Coordinates of C-alpha atoms in Angstrom, one line a residue:
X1464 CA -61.4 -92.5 54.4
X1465 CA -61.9 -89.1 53.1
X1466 CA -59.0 -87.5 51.3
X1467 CA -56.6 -85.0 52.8
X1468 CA -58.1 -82.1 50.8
X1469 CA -61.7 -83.1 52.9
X1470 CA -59.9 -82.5 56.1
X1471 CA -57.8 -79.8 55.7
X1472 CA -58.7 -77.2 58.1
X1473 CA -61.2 -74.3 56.9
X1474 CA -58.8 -71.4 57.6
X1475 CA -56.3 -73.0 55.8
X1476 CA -58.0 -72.3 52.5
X1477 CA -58.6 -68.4 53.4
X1478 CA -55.0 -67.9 51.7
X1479 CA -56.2 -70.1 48.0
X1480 CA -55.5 -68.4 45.1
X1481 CA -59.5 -67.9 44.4
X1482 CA -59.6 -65.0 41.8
X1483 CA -58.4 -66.7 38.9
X1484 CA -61.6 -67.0 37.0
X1485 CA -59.7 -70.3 35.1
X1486 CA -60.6 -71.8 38.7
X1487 CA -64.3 -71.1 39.1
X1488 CA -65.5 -73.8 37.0
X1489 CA -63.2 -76.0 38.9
X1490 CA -64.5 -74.8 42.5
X1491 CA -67.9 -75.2 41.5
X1492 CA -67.6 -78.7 39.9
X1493 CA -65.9 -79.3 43.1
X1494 CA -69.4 -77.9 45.1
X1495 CA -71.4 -80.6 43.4
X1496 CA -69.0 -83.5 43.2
X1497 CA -70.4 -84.8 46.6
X1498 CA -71.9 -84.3 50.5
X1499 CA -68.6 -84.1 52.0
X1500 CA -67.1 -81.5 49.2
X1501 CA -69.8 -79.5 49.7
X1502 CA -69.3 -79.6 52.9
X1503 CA -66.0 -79.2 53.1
X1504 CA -65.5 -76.0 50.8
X1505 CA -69.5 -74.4 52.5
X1506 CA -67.8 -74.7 56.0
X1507 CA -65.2 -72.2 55.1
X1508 CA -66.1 -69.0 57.9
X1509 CA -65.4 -66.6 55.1
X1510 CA -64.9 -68.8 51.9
X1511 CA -63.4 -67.4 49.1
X1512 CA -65.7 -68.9 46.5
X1513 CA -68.1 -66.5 47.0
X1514 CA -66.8 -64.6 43.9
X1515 CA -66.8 -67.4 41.6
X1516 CA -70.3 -67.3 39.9
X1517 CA -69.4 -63.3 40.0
X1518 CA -66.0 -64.1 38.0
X1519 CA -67.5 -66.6 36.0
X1520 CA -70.3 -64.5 34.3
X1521 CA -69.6 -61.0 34.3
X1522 CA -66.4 -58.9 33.4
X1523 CA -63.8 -58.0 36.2
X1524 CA -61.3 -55.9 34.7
X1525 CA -62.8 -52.7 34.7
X1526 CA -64.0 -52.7 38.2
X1527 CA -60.3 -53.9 39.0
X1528 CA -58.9 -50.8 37.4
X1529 CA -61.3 -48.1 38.6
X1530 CA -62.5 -49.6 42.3
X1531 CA -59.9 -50.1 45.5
X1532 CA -59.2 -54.0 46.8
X1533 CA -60.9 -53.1 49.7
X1534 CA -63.8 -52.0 47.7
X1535 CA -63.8 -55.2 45.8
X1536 CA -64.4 -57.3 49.0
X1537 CA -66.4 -60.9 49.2
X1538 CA -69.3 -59.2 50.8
X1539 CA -69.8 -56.2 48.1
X1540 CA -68.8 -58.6 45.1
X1541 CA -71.9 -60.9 46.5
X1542 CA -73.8 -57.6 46.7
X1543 CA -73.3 -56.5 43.3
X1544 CA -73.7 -60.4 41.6
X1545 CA -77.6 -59.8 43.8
X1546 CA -77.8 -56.3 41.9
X1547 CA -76.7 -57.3 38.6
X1548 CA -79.4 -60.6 38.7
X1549 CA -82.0 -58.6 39.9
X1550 CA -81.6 -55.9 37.1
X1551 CA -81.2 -58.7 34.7
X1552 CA -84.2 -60.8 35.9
X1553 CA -86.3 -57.4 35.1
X1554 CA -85.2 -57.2 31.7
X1555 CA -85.9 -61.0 31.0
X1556 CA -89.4 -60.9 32.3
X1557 CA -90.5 -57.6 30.1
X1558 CA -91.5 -55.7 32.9
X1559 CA -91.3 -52.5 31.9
X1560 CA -93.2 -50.4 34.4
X1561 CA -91.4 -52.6 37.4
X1562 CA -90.8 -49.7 39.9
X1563 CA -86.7 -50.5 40.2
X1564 CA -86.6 -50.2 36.6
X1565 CA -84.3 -46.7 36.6
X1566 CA -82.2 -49.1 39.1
X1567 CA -81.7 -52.0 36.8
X1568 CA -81.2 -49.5 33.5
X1569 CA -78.1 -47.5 35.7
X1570 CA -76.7 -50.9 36.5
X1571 CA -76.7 -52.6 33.1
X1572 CA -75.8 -49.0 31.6
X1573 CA -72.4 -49.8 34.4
X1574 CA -72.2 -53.2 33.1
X1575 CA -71.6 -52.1 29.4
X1576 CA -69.4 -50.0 30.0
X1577 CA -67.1 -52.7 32.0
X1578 CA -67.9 -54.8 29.1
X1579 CA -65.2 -56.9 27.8
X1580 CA -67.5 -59.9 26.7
X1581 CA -68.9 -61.8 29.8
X1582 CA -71.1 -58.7 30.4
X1583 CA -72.5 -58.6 26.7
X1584 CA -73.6 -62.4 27.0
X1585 CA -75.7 -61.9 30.0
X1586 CA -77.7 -58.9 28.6
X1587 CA -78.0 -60.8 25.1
X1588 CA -79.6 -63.6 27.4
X1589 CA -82.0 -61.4 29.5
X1590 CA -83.2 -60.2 26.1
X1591 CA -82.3 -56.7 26.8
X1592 CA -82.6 -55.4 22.8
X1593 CA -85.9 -56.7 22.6
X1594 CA -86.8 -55.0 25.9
X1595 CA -85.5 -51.5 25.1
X1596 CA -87.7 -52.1 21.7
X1597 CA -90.6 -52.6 23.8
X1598 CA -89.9 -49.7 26.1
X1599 CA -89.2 -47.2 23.4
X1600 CA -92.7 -47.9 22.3
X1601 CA -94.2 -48.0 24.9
X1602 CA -93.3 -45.3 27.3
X1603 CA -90.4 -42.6 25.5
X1604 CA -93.5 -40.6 24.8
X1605 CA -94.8 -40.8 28.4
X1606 CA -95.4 -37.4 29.8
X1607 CA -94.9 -35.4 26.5
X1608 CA -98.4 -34.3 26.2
X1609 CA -97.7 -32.6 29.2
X1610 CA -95.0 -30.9 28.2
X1611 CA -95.6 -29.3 25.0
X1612 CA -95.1 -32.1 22.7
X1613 CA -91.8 -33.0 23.7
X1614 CA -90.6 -36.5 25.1
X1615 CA -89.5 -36.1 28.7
X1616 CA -85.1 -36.0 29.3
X1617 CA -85.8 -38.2 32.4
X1618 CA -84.0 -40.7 34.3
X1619 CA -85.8 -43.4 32.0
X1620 CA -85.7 -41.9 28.8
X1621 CA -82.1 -41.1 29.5
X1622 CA -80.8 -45.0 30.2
X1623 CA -82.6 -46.5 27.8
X1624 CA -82.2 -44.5 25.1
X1625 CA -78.1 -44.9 26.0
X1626 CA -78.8 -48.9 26.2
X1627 CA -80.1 -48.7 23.0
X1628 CA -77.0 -47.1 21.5
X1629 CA -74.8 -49.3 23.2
X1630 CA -76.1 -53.0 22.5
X1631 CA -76.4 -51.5 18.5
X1632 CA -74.7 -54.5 16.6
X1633 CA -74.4 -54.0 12.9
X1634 CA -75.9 -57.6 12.5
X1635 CA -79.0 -56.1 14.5
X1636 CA -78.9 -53.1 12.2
X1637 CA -78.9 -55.0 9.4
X1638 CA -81.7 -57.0 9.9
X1639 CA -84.3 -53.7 11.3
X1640 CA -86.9 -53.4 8.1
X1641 CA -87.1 -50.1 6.7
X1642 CA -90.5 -49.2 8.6
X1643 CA -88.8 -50.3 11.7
X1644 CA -85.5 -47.9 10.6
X1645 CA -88.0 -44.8 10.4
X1646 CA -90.4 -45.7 13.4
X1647 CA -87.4 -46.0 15.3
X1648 CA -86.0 -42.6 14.1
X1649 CA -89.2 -40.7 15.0
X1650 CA -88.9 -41.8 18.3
X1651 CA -85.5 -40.3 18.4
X1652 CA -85.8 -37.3 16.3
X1653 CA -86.7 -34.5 18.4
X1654 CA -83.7 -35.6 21.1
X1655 CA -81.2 -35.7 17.9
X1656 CA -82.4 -32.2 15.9
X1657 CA -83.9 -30.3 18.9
X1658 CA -80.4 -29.0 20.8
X1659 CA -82.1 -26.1 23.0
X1660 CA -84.5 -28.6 24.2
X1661 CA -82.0 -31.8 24.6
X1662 CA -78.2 -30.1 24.9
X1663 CA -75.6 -32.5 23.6
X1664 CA -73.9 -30.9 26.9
X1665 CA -73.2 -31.7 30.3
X1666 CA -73.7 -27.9 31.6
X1667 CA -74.9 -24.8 30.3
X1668 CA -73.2 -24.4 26.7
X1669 CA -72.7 -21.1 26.7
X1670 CA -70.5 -21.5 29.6
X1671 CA -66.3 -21.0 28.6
X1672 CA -64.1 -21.5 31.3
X1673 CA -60.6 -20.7 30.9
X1674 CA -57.5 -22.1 32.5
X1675 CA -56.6 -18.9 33.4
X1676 CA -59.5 -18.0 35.6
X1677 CA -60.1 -19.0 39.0
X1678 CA -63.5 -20.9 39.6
X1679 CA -64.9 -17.7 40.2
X1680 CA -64.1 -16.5 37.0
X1681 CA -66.3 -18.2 34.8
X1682 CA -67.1 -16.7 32.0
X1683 CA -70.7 -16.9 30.0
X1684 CA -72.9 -15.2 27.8
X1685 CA -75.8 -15.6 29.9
X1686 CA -78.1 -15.3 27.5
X1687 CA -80.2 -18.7 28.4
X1688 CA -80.4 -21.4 31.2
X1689 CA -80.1 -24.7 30.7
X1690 CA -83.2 -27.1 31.0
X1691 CA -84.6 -26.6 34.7
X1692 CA -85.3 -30.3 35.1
X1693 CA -82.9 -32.4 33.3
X1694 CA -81.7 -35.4 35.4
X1695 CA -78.1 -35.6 36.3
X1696 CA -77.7 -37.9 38.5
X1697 CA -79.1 -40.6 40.4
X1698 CA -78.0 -42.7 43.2
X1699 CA -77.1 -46.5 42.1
X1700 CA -75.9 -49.7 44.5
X1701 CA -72.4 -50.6 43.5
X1702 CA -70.2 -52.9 44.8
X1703 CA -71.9 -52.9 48.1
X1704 CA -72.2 -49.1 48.2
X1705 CA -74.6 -46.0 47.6
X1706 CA -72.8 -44.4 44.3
X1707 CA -73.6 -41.3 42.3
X1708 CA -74.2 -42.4 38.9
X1709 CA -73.9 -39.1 36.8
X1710 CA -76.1 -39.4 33.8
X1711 CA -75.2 -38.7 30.7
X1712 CA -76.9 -36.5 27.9
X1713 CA -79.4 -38.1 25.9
X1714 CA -78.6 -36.3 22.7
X1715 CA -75.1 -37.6 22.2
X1716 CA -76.8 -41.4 21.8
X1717 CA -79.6 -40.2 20.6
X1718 CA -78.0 -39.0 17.3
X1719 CA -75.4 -41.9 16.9
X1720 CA -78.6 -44.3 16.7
X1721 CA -80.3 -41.9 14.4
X1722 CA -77.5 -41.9 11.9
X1723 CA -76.8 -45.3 12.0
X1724 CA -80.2 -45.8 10.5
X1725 CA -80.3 -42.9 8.3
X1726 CA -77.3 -44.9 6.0
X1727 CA -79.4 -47.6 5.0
X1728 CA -81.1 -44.7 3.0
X1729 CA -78.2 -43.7 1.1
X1730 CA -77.9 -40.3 -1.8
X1731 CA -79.1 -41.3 -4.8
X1732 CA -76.8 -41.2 -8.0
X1733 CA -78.4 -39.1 -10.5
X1734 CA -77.1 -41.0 -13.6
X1735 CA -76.4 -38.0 -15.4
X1736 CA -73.8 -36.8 -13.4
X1737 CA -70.0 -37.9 -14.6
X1738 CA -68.3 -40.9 -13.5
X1739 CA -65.2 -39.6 -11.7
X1740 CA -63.5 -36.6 -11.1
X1741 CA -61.9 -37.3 -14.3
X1742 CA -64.9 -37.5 -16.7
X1743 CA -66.1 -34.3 -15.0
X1744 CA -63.0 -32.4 -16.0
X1745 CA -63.0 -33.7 -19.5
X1746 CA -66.5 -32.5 -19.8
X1747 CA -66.0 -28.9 -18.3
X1748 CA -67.1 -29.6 -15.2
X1749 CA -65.2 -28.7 -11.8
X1750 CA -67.2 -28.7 -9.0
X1751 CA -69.9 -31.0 -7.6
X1752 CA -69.8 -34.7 -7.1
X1753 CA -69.2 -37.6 -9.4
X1754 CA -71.0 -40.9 -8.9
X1755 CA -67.7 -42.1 -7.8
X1756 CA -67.6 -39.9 -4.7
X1757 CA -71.5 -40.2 -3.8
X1758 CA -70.6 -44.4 -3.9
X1759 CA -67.4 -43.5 -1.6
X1760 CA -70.0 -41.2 0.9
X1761 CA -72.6 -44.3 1.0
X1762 CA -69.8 -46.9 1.5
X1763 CA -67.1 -45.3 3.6
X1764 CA -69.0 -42.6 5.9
X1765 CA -70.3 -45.5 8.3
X1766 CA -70.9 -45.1 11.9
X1767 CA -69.3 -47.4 14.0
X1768 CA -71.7 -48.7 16.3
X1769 CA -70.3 -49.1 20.2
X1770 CA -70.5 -53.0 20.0
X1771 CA -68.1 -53.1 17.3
X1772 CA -63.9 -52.0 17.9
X1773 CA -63.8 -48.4 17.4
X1774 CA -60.7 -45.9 17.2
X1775 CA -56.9 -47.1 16.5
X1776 CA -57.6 -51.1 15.2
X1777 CA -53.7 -51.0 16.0
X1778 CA -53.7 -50.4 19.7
X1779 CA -54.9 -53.7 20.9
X1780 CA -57.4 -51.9 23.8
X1781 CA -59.7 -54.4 25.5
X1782 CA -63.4 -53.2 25.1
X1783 CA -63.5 -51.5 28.6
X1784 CA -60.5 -49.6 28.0
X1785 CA -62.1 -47.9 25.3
X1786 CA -65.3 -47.3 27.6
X1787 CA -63.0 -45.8 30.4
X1788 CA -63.3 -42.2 29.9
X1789 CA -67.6 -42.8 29.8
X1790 CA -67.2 -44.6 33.2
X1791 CA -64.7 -42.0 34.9
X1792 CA -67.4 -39.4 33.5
X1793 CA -70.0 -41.2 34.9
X1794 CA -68.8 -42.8 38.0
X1795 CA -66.4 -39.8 39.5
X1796 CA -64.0 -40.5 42.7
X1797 CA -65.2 -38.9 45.8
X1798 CA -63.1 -36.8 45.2
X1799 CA -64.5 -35.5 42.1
X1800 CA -68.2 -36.4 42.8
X1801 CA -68.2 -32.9 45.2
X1802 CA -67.1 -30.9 42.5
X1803 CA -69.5 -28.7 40.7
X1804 CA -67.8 -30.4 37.2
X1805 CA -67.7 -33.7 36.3
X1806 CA -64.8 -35.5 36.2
X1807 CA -63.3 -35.5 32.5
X1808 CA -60.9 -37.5 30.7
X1809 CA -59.8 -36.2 27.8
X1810 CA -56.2 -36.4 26.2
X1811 CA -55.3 -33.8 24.3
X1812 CA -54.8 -34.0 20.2
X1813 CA -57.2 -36.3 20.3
X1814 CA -59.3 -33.9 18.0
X1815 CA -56.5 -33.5 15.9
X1816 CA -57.0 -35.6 12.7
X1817 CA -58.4 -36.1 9.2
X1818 CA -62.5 -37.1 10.2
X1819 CA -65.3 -38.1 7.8
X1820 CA -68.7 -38.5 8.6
X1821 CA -71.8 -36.9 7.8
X1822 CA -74.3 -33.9 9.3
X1823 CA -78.2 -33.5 8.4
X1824 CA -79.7 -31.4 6.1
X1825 CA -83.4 -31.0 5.6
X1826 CA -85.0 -33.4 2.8
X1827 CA -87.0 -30.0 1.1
X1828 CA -84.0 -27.9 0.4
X1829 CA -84.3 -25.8 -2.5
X1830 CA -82.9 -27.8 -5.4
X1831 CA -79.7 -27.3 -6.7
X1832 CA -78.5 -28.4 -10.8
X1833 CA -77.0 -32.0 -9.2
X1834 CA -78.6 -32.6 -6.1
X1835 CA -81.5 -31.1 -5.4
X1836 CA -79.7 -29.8 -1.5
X1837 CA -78.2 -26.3 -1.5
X1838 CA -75.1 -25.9 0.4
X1839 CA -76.4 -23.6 3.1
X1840 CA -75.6 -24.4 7.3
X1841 CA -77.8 -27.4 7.8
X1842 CA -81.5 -26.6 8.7
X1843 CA -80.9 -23.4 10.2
X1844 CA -84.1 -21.8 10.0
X1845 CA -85.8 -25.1 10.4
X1846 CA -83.9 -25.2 13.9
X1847 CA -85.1 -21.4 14.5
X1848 CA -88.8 -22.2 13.8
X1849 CA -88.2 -24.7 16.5
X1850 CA -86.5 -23.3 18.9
X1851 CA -89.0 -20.1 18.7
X1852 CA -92.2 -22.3 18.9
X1853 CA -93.8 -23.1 22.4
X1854 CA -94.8 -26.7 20.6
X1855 CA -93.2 -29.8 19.6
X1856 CA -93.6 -29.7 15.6
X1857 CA -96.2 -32.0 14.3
X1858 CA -94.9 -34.0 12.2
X1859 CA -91.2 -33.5 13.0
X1860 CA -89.4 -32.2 10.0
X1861 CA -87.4 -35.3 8.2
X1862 CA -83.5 -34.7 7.6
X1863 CA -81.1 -36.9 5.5
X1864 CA -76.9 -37.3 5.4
X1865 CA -74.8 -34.7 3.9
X1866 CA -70.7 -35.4 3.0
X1867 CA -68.5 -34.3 6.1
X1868 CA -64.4 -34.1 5.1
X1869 CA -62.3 -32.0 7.5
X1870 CA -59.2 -31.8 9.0
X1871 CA -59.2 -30.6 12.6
X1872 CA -56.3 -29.1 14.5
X1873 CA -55.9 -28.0 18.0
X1874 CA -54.1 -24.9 18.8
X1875 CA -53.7 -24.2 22.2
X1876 CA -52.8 -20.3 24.1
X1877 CA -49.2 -20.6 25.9
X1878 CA -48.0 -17.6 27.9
X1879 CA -46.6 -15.1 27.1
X1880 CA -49.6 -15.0 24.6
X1881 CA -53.0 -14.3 26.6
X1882 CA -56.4 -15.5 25.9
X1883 CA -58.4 -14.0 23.4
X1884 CA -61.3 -11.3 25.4
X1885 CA -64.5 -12.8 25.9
X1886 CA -67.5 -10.8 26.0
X1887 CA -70.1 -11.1 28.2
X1888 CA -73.2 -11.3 26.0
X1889 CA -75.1 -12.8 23.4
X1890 CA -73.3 -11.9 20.5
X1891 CA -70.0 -13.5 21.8
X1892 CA -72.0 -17.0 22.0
X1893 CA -73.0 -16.8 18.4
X1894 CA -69.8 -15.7 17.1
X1895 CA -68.2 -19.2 18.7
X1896 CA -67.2 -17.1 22.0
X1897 CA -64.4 -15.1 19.1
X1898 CA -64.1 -11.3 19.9
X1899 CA -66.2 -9.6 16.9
X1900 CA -64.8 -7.7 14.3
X1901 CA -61.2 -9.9 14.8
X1902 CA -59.0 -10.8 11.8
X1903 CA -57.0 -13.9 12.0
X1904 CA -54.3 -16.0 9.5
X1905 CA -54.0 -19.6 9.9
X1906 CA -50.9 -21.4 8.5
X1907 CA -48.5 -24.7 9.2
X1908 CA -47.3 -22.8 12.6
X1909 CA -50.4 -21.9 14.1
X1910 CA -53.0 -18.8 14.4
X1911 CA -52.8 -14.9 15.0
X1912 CA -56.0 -13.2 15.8
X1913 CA -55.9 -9.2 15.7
X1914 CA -58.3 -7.3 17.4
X1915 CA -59.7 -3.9 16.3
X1916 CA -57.5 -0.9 15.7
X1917 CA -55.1 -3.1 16.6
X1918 CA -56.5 -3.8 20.2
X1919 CA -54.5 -6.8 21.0
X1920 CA -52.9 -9.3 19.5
X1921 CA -52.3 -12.9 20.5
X1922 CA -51.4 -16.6 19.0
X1923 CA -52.6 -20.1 19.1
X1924 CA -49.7 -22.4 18.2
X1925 CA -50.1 -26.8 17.9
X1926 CA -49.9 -29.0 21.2
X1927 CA -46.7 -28.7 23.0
X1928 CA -46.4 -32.4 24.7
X1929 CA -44.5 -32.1 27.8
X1930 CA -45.5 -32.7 31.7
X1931 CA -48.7 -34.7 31.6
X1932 CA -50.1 -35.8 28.7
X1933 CA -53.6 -35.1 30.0
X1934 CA -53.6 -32.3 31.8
X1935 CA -53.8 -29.0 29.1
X1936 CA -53.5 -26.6 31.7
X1937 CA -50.2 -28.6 33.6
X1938 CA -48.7 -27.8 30.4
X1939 CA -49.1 -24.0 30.6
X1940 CA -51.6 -24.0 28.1
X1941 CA -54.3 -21.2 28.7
X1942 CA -57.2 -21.3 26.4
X1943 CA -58.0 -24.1 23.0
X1944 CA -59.2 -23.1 19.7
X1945 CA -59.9 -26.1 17.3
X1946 CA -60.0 -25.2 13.4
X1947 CA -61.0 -27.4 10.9
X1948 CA -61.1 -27.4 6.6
X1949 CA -62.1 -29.7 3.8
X1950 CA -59.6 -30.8 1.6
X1951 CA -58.9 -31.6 -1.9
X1952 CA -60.5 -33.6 -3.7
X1953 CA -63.6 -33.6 -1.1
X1954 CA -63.9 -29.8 -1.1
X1955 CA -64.0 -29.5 -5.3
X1956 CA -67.1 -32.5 -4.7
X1957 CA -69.2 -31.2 -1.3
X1958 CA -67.8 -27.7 -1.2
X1959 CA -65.0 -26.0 0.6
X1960 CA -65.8 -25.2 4.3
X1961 CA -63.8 -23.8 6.9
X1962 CA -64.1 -24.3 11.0
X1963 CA -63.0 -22.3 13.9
X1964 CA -64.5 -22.6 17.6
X1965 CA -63.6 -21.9 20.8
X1966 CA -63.3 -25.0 23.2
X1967 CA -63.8 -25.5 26.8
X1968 CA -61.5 -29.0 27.1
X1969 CA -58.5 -27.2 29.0
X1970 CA -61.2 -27.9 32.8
X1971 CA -64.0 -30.0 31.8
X1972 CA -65.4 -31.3 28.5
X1973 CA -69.1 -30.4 29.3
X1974 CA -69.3 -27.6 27.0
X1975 CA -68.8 -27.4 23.1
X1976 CA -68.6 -23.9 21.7
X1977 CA -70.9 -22.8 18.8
X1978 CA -68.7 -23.3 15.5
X1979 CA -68.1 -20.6 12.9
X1980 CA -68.6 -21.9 9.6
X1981 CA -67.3 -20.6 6.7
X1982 CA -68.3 -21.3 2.7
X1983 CA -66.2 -21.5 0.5
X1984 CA -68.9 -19.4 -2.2
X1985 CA -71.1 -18.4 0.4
X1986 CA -71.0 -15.8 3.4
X1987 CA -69.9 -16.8 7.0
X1988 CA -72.7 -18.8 9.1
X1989 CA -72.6 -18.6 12.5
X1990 CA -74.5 -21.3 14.2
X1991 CA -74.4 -23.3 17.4
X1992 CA -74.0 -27.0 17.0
X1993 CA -77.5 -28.1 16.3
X1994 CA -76.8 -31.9 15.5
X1995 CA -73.9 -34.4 16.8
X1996 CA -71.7 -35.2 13.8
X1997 CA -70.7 -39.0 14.1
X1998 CA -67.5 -39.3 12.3
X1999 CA -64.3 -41.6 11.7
X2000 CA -60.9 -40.2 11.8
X2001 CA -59.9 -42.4 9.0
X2002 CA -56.1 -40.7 8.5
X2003 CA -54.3 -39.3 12.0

């Protein structure tokens, strides 16, 4: 006689509590006990095990958060464990010119971002770092014969180059060779160095739009376009559904791989520079850097690669939480998917902060007494030559770390105070979107910019929390600037510099301004963001 559980009635298990992934094991053990189990649980009209193998091997939180109940049905959840196989399947077998390979990229690009483990696992098994090795060899250069020497900001390029970044383990790293460290950052070089050809940006950057202005207010220097045919989005089956998948810039990942690798070629210590700050004071010496604060640049300005727990260690987020503002970005609401901007999240004073890091400078500098780098804005007319050149350079220049210690703020424009005038032209893009010929004085309270003869006169003043915490302009605010110094006792060893730009973040976070950088012994620079600068706020 069969037990009761073999002849209750298939409806009756319709209401079994089936999404607790401690149960699939169970259910599935269950499957292949015998005939009649299988039988039993396979005669179930709709059953509910479906989702089990889905539950068992990939990550549900993140879906859970972002996608409806009804969206997360039986049927779609068996649709998306068929997409996510099939993508994986691809990967394991190396084929690299299969024809749904911009498919299976989008949906393990998804899958990483709705990482909290189980997701990880299954593209470690399919081999996917190996793949992406392969591809980048393979076919990144595909098409740039054709177009002047420069790799191709397509679909492909776009996702793998983004995979790449975000399976980087610092085990992985450590074990690449040093000819695999620099054949790996030629590949990636022009994306990283070569900003008008590969923006770090989501639209045009010289594009500020100002909580004050309607959407037919935009205001731009319109001085160039943005790349004709970059790739912004494709069309990707998810959860049972056609889905935009906005892609994302192929700079940003481009440079975090790039500096990840250019740290296992640290500065060298000259050996006769002094020992400490200390020693250099006692021998009538003080500027420059000690060997004590080159060892704390080659040991302390690390990149944190995306597998490992980035941001506050303190806040206990999961993985995917830490991944949700990338997947809102890239995987918009309906809502926000027929919007001409992509949907942001962003909370403001997040900038705010104590950051260390690094940018690039070019390896043939003029020498300086200690170094042998002068401190000039990094590889400015290197960036010009390229920029001004129909050609990709042959070979592209080589670049190396530089010290980056600053403390950003963000001051925000509340009424009655109005936004400072933005001209309509060139000039206003290279002067960080700043009205020319302004004066301003920073201090503890804020920033007052004066305009010429006295022309207007506004202030900037720290975040005001109150409403919601994510919304700038719910909170009245009008218009961000974001300023930024080196302190003591990194500006007596790298130099002073100074920061002020104009940012976009109060609408949409597509658009950095160009920074205004100011030397502490030299003249003011004003240059646009050429390079990414991957940093670690290490003190809030």
């Amino acid at each position: 006689m069969l037990p009761p559980c073999f002849t209750t009635h298939p409806e009756s298990l319709q209401d079994f509590p089936y999404c607790s992934p401690a149960l699939s094991s169970i259910f599935r053990g269950l499957r292949i006990t015998c005939q009649a189990s299988r039988a039993t649980l396979s005669s179930v009209p709709d059953p509910p095990f479906c989702p089990m193998p889905f539950l068992d091997k990939f990550d549900i939180s993140a879906p859970r958060r972002h996608l409806s109940q009804i969206r997360l049905n039986l049927q779609n959840m068996e649709k998306e464990l068929q997409q996510r196989y099939i993508a994986l399947q691809i990967i394991r077998r190396r084929e690299i010119w299969h024809r749904e390979l911009v498919e299976a990229f989008a949906t393990l690009y998804v899958m990483l971002l709705e990482d909290d483990g189980r997701n990880w696992e299954q593209v470690v098994w399919a081999g996917l770092p190996t793949f992406i090795r392969l591809f980048l060899r393979e076919r990144l250069l595909e098409g740039a014969s054709n177009n002047h020497g420069w790799p191709l900001e397509n679909e492909l390029n776009t996702l793998a180059i983004a995979l790449f970044w975000l399976i980087s383990s610092r085990d992985r790293l450590d074990q690449e060779t040093d000819e695999f460290r620099r054949e790996i950052m030629a590949y990636l070089a022009p994306f990283a160095f070569a900003g008008f050809q590969y923006p770090c940006f989501t639209s045009c950057e010289d594009l500020l739009l100002l909580a004050s202005l309607n959407s037919s207010g935009v205001r731009t220097s319109n001085y160039r376009k943005c790349p004709a045919d970059r790739p912004t989005k494709i069309v990707l089956n998810y959860f049972g559904e056609p889905t935009t998948l906005r892609l994302p810039p192929i700079a940003p990942f481009a440079i975090l791989s790039y500096f990840a690798r250019t740290e296992y070629f640290p500065l060298k210590v000259p050996p006769e520079l002094p020992l400490n700050r200390r020693d250099a004071t006692s021998k009538g010496i003080f500027c420059g850097p000690t060997r004590d604060d080159i060892y704390e640049f080659n040991t302390q300005c690390a990149t944190q690669v995306a597998s490992e727990l980035y941001g506050d260690p303190f806040d206990r987020l999961s993985k995917s939480l830490r991944h949700d503002p990338d997947w809102r970005r890239s995987l918009p609401n309906s809502d926000s998917a027929s919007s001409d901007y992509p949907s942001v999240h962003y909370i403001p004073g997040t900038f705010s902060g104590r950051w260390q890091g690094s940018f690039i400078v070019r390896r043939s500098f003029p020498s300086s007494p200690i170094l042998g780098l002068s401190f000039q804005a990094p590889y400015q007319e290197d960036y010009r030559s390229m920029s001004c050149s129909g050609e990709a350079p042959s070979p592209f220049p080589t670049f190396c770390r530089f010290p980056l210690y600053v403390q950003f703020r963000e001051l925000y424009c509340y009424p009655p105070s109005t936004p400072l005038p933005v001209a309509e032209d060139e000039i206003s893009f290279f002067n960080a979107f700043l009205p020319l010929e302004s004066q301003w004085q920073e201090d503890e309270s804020g920033i007052k910019f004066i305009g010429p003869n006295d022309s207007f006169s506004t202030r900037y003043t720290p975040l005001e929390q109150s409403g919601d915490a994510n919304d700038v302009s719910a909170m009245g605010a009008q218009d961000v600037i974001i300023t930024g110094k080196t302190e003591a006792p990194h500006a007596t060893a790298w130099n002073g510099y100074r920061y002020i730009g104009r940012d976009s973040t109060i609408r949409w976070a597509g658009c950095t301004p160009a920074w205004t950088l100011k030397d502490s012994t030299l003249d003011v620079h004003c240059f646009e963001v050429m390079v990414g600068l991957p940093t670690t706020r290490y003190k809030k």
